[in-house]
PDB file of C-alpha atoms in Angstrom:
ATOM      1  CA  UNK N  89      78.796 123.580 108.973  1.00  0.00           C
ATOM      2  CA  UNK N  90      78.769 121.176 106.202  1.00  0.00           C
ATOM      3  CA  UNK N  91      82.414 122.087 105.368  1.00  0.00           C
ATOM      4  CA  UNK N  92      83.688 121.489 108.967  1.00  0.00           C
ATOM      5  CA  UNK N  93      81.980 118.163 108.859  1.00  0.00           C
ATOM      6  CA  UNK N  94      83.760 117.346 105.578  1.00  0.00           C
ATOM      7  CA  UNK N  95      86.903 118.505 107.000  1.00  0.00           C
ATOM      8  CA  UNK N  96      86.374 116.578 110.067  1.00  0.00           C
ATOM      9  CA  UNK N  97      85.787 113.194 108.130  1.00  0.00           C
ATOM     10  CA  UNK N  98      88.700 113.801 105.935  1.00  0.00           C
ATOM     11  CA  UNK N  99      91.194 114.507 108.458  1.00  0.00           C
ATOM     12  CA  UNK N 100      90.206 111.682 110.583  1.00  0.00           C
ATOM     13  CA  UNK N 101      91.303 107.920 109.914  1.00  0.00           C
ATOM     14  CA  UNK N 102      89.471 106.086 112.567  1.00  0.00           C
ATOM     15  CA  UNK N 103      85.998 105.807 114.390  1.00  0.00           C
ATOM     16  CA  UNK N 104      84.525 104.406 117.353  1.00  0.00           C
ATOM     17  CA  UNK N 105      82.217 101.808 115.492  1.00  0.00           C
ATOM     18  CA  UNK N 106      78.938 100.948 117.577  1.00  0.00           C
ATOM     19  CA  UNK N 107      77.104  97.558 117.279  1.00  0.00           C
ATOM     20  CA  UNK N 108      74.659  95.616 119.247  1.00  0.00           C
ATOM     21  CA  UNK N 109      75.151  92.248 120.206  1.00  0.00           C
ATOM     22  CA  UNK N 110      72.970  89.077 120.357  1.00  0.00           C
ATOM     23  CA  UNK N 111      72.277  89.862 124.216  1.00  0.00           C
ATOM     24  CA  UNK N 112      71.147  93.202 122.894  1.00  0.00           C
ATOM     25  CA  UNK N 113      74.207  94.842 124.281  1.00  0.00           C
ATOM     26  CA  UNK N 114      75.881  97.550 122.787  1.00  0.00           C
ATOM     27  CA  UNK N 115      79.484  97.284 121.549  1.00  0.00           C
ATOM     28  CA  UNK N 116      82.042  99.838 120.649  1.00  0.00           C
ATOM     29  CA  UNK N 117      85.181  98.783 118.854  1.00  0.00           C
ATOM     30  CA  UNK N 118      87.889 101.156 116.566  1.00  0.00           C
ATOM     31  CA  UNK N 119      87.882 100.716 112.781  1.00  0.00           C
ATOM     32  CA  UNK N 120      89.953 102.648 110.545  1.00  0.00           C
ATOM     33  CA  UNK N 121      87.584 104.031 107.650  1.00  0.00           C
ATOM     34  CA  UNK N 122      87.863 105.480 104.228  1.00  0.00           C
ATOM     35  CA  UNK N 123      85.214 107.752 102.285  1.00  0.00           C
ATOM     36  CA  UNK N 124      84.150 106.125  99.158  1.00  0.00           C
ATOM     37  CA  UNK N 125      82.788 109.233  97.250  1.00  0.00           C
ATOM     38  CA  UNK N 126      81.078 108.001  94.115  1.00  0.00           C
ATOM     39  CA  UNK N 127      79.422 105.649  96.148  1.00  0.00           C
ATOM     40  CA  UNK N 128      78.349 108.057  98.898  1.00  0.00           C
ATOM     41  CA  UNK N 129      79.269 105.615 101.860  1.00  0.00           C
ATOM     42  CA  UNK N 130      81.978 104.925 104.224  1.00  0.00           C
ATOM     43  CA  UNK N 131      83.862 101.698 104.012  1.00  0.00           C
ATOM     44  CA  UNK N 132      85.606  99.624 106.798  1.00  0.00           C
ATOM     45  CA  UNK N 133      87.781  96.668 106.444  1.00  0.00           C
ATOM     46  CA  UNK N 134      87.073  93.692 109.304  1.00  0.00           C
ATOM     47  CA  UNK N 135      87.851  90.465 110.102  1.00  0.00           C
ATOM     48  CA  UNK N 136      85.136  88.101 110.380  1.00  0.00           C
ATOM     49  CA  UNK N 137      86.542  86.707 113.425  1.00  0.00           C
ATOM     50  CA  UNK N 138      85.789  90.603 115.105  1.00  0.00           C
ATOM     51  CA  UNK N 139      82.577  90.491 117.413  1.00  0.00           C
ATOM     52  CA  UNK N 140      82.045  93.664 115.692  1.00  0.00           C
ATOM     53  CA  UNK N 141      81.933  92.173 112.483  1.00  0.00           C
ATOM     54  CA  UNK N 142      79.489  89.201 113.776  1.00  0.00           C
ATOM     55  CA  UNK N 143      77.086  92.010 115.185  1.00  0.00           C
ATOM     56  CA  UNK N 144      76.737  93.956 112.151  1.00  0.00           C
ATOM     57  CA  UNK N 145      76.265  90.905 110.290  1.00  0.00           C
ATOM     58  CA  UNK N 146      73.136  90.222 112.292  1.00  0.00           C
ATOM     59  CA  UNK N 147      72.121  93.567 112.620  1.00  0.00           C
ATOM     60  CA  UNK N 148      72.589  96.174 109.902  1.00  0.00           C
ATOM     61  CA  UNK N 149      72.215  99.650 111.990  1.00  0.00           C
ATOM     62  CA  UNK N 150      75.639 100.926 113.285  1.00  0.00           C
ATOM     63  CA  UNK N 151      76.892 104.143 114.630  1.00  0.00           C
ATOM     64  CA  UNK N 152      80.181 105.769 113.941  1.00  0.00           C
ATOM     65  CA  UNK N 153      81.742 108.396 116.395  1.00  0.00           C
ATOM     66  CA  UNK N 154      84.684 110.373 114.613  1.00  0.00           C
ATOM     67  CA  UNK N 155      86.175 113.350 116.351  1.00  0.00           C
ATOM     68  CA  UNK N 156      89.520 115.310 116.421  1.00  0.00           C
ATOM     69  CA  UNK N 157      92.264 114.466 118.383  1.00  0.00           C
ATOM     70  CA  UNK N 158      92.760 115.983 121.576  1.00  0.00           C
ATOM     71  CA  UNK N 159      95.141 118.889 121.865  1.00  0.00           C
ATOM     72  CA  UNK N 160      97.098 119.417 125.110  1.00  0.00           C
ATOM     73  CA  UNK N 161      95.980 122.372 127.422  1.00  0.00           C
ATOM     74  CA  UNK N 162      92.770 122.868 125.208  1.00  0.00           C
ATOM     75  CA  UNK N 163      89.300 121.668 126.778  1.00  0.00           C
ATOM     76  CA  UNK N 164      88.042 118.369 125.738  1.00  0.00           C
ATOM     77  CA  UNK N 165      84.509 119.332 125.966  1.00  0.00           C
ATOM     78  CA  UNK N 166      84.983 121.520 122.767  1.00  0.00           C
ATOM     79  CA  UNK N 167      86.379 118.956 120.633  1.00  0.00           C
ATOM     80  CA  UNK N 168      84.850 118.543 116.880  1.00  0.00           C
ATOM     81  CA  UNK N 169      82.736 115.432 116.487  1.00  0.00           C
ATOM     82  CA  UNK N 170      80.219 113.734 114.821  1.00  0.00           C
ATOM     83  CA  UNK N 171      78.067 110.414 115.469  1.00  0.00           C
ATOM     84  CA  UNK N 172      77.307 108.876 112.072  1.00  0.00           C
ATOM     85  CA  UNK N 173      73.945 106.463 111.921  1.00  0.00           C
ATOM     86  CA  UNK N 174      74.110 104.171 109.157  1.00  0.00           C
ATOM     87  CA  UNK N 175      73.629 100.808 107.630  1.00  0.00           C
ATOM     88  CA  UNK N 176      76.297  98.060 107.327  1.00  0.00           C
ATOM     89  CA  UNK N 177      76.257  95.901 104.100  1.00  0.00           C
ATOM     90  CA  UNK N 178      78.849  93.128 103.764  1.00  0.00           C
ATOM     91  CA  UNK N 179      80.194  93.393 100.342  1.00  0.00           C
ATOM     92  CA  UNK N 180      80.535  90.584  97.721  1.00  0.00           C
ATOM     93  CA  UNK N 181      84.260  89.725  97.290  1.00  0.00           C
ATOM     94  CA  UNK N 182      85.121  90.768  93.763  1.00  0.00           C
ATOM     95  CA  UNK N 183      82.357  92.603  93.059  1.00  0.00           C
ATOM     96  CA  UNK N 184      82.394  96.040  91.668  1.00  0.00           C
ATOM     97  CA  UNK N 185      81.494  97.972  94.736  1.00  0.00           C
ATOM     98  CA  UNK N 186      84.138  95.772  96.900  1.00  0.00           C
ATOM     99  CA  UNK N 187      86.684  96.575  94.208  1.00  0.00           C
ATOM    100  CA  UNK N 188      86.026 100.186  94.210  1.00  0.00           C
ATOM    101  CA  UNK N 189      85.951 100.014  98.021  1.00  0.00           C
ATOM    102  CA  UNK N 190      89.291  98.116  98.138  1.00  0.00           C
ATOM    103  CA  UNK N 191      90.939 100.492  95.695  1.00  0.00           C
ATOM    104  CA  UNK N 192      89.711 104.237  97.942  1.00  0.00           C
ATOM    105  CA  UNK N 193      90.888 102.081 101.371  1.00  0.00           C
ATOM    106  CA  UNK N 194      94.452 100.604 100.276  1.00  0.00           C
ATOM    107  CA  UNK N 195      94.802 104.442  98.780  1.00  0.00           C
ATOM    108  CA  UNK N 196      94.342 105.669 102.301  1.00  0.00           C
ATOM    109  CA  UNK N 197      96.107 102.663 104.149  1.00  0.00           C
ATOM    110  CA  UNK N 198      98.629 101.330 101.944  1.00  0.00           C
ATOM    111  CA  UNK N 199      99.728  99.076 104.557  1.00  0.00           C
ATOM    112  CA  UNK N 200      96.386  97.023 104.605  1.00  0.00           C
ATOM    113  CA  UNK N 201      96.879  95.806 101.046  1.00  0.00           C
ATOM    114  CA  UNK N 202      98.091  92.339 102.458  1.00  0.00           C
ATOM    115  CA  UNK N 203      95.076  91.943 104.980  1.00  0.00           C
ATOM    116  CA  UNK N 204      92.789  92.613 101.625  1.00  0.00           C
ATOM    117  CA  UNK N 205      94.030  89.186 100.617  1.00  0.00           C
ATOM    118  CA  UNK N 206      92.922  87.291 103.837  1.00  0.00           C
ATOM    119  CA  UNK N 207      89.655  84.876 103.561  1.00  0.00           C
ATOM    120  CA  UNK N 208      88.391  86.086 106.880  1.00  0.00           C
ATOM    121  CA  UNK N 209      88.572  90.091 106.004  1.00  0.00           C
ATOM    122  CA  UNK N 210      85.747  91.776 104.250  1.00  0.00           C
ATOM    123  CA  UNK N 211      84.801  95.317 103.271  1.00  0.00           C
ATOM    124  CA  UNK N 212      81.719  96.712 104.812  1.00  0.00           C
ATOM    125  CA  UNK N 213      79.817  99.519 103.183  1.00  0.00           C
ATOM    126  CA  UNK N 214      78.249 102.216 105.633  1.00  0.00           C
ATOM    127  CA  UNK N 215      75.417 103.823 104.192  1.00  0.00           C
ATOM    128  CA  UNK N 216      74.866 106.880 106.413  1.00  0.00           C
ATOM    129  CA  UNK N 217      71.404 107.883 107.214  1.00  0.00           C
ATOM    130  CA  UNK N 218      71.601 110.855 109.776  1.00  0.00           C
ATOM    131  CA  UNK N 219      74.102 112.337 112.255  1.00  0.00           C
ATOM    132  CA  UNK N 220      74.870 114.356 115.070  1.00  0.00           C
ATOM    133  CA  UNK N 221      77.586 117.263 114.879  1.00  0.00           C
ATOM    134  CA  UNK N 222      78.973 119.095 117.374  1.00  0.00           C
ATOM    135  CA  UNK N 223      81.329 121.714 115.876  1.00  0.00           C
ATOM    136  CA  UNK N 224      82.668 123.274 119.092  1.00  0.00           C
ATOM    137  CA  UNK N 225      81.279 123.732 122.905  1.00  0.00           C
ATOM    138  CA  UNK N 226      77.501 124.453 122.784  1.00  0.00           C
ATOM    139  CA  UNK N 227      77.594 124.274 119.039  1.00  0.00           C
ATOM    140  CA  UNK N 228      75.380 121.043 117.981  1.00  0.00           C
ATOM    141  CA  UNK N 229      73.050 120.097 115.304  1.00  0.00           C
ATOM    142  CA  UNK N 230      71.024 116.785 113.613  1.00  0.00           C
ATOM    143  CA  UNK N 231      71.889 116.390 110.431  1.00  0.00           C
ATOM    144  CA  UNK N 232      69.882 114.250 107.667  1.00  0.00           C
ATOM    145  CA  UNK N 233      71.084 111.988 105.144  1.00  0.00           C
ATOM    146  CA  UNK N 234      70.823 114.463 102.243  1.00  0.00           C
ATOM    147  CA  UNK N 235      73.470 116.582 104.026  1.00  0.00           C
ATOM    148  CA  UNK N 236      75.662 113.942 105.103  1.00  0.00           C
ATOM    149  CA  UNK N 237      75.738 112.896 101.581  1.00  0.00           C
ATOM    150  CA  UNK N 238      76.879 116.324 100.187  1.00  0.00           C
ATOM    151  CA  UNK N 239      80.056 115.986 103.183  1.00  0.00           C
ATOM    152  CA  UNK N 240      80.759 113.026 101.829  1.00  0.00           C
ATOM    153  CA  UNK N 241      80.753 113.511  98.040  1.00  0.00           C
ATOM    154  CA  UNK N 242      81.817 117.049  97.531  1.00  0.00           C
ATOM    155  CA  UNK N 243      85.628 117.834  97.378  1.00  0.00           C
ATOM    156  CA  UNK N 244      86.162 121.520  98.539  1.00  0.00           C
TER     157      UNK N 244
END
């Protein structure tokens, strides 16, 4: 199922990002993401004005839900999906990691390039620490960080 996980993460381009607010309430938003293979992480590009950015700056644990798009006429309960658990780290603008993440992100989302020049936007690397994968109805498993790392860094 690692191959299915890799295919899902590479095929989809957006995730639901879960953070926790100052009041302890969960907060979910949509974020585009890219995979930075050599850093073994996912990268998101977020505005400092967004609630989810303030949340992840205050508390590093986050989750990302990535799922296959719904197909009309097919059961939604069987949609392949994965919830990734991880630690968010805001990257220092101009650092080597920031540049690597910027290059990968812009390659996946060329139209986002002008936003990378805006001062309130930042790249956030998410180091995945574990996951829960549902590959279809009744086909679910927990995944450790090492297997997720394989899915993020393998090509085939």
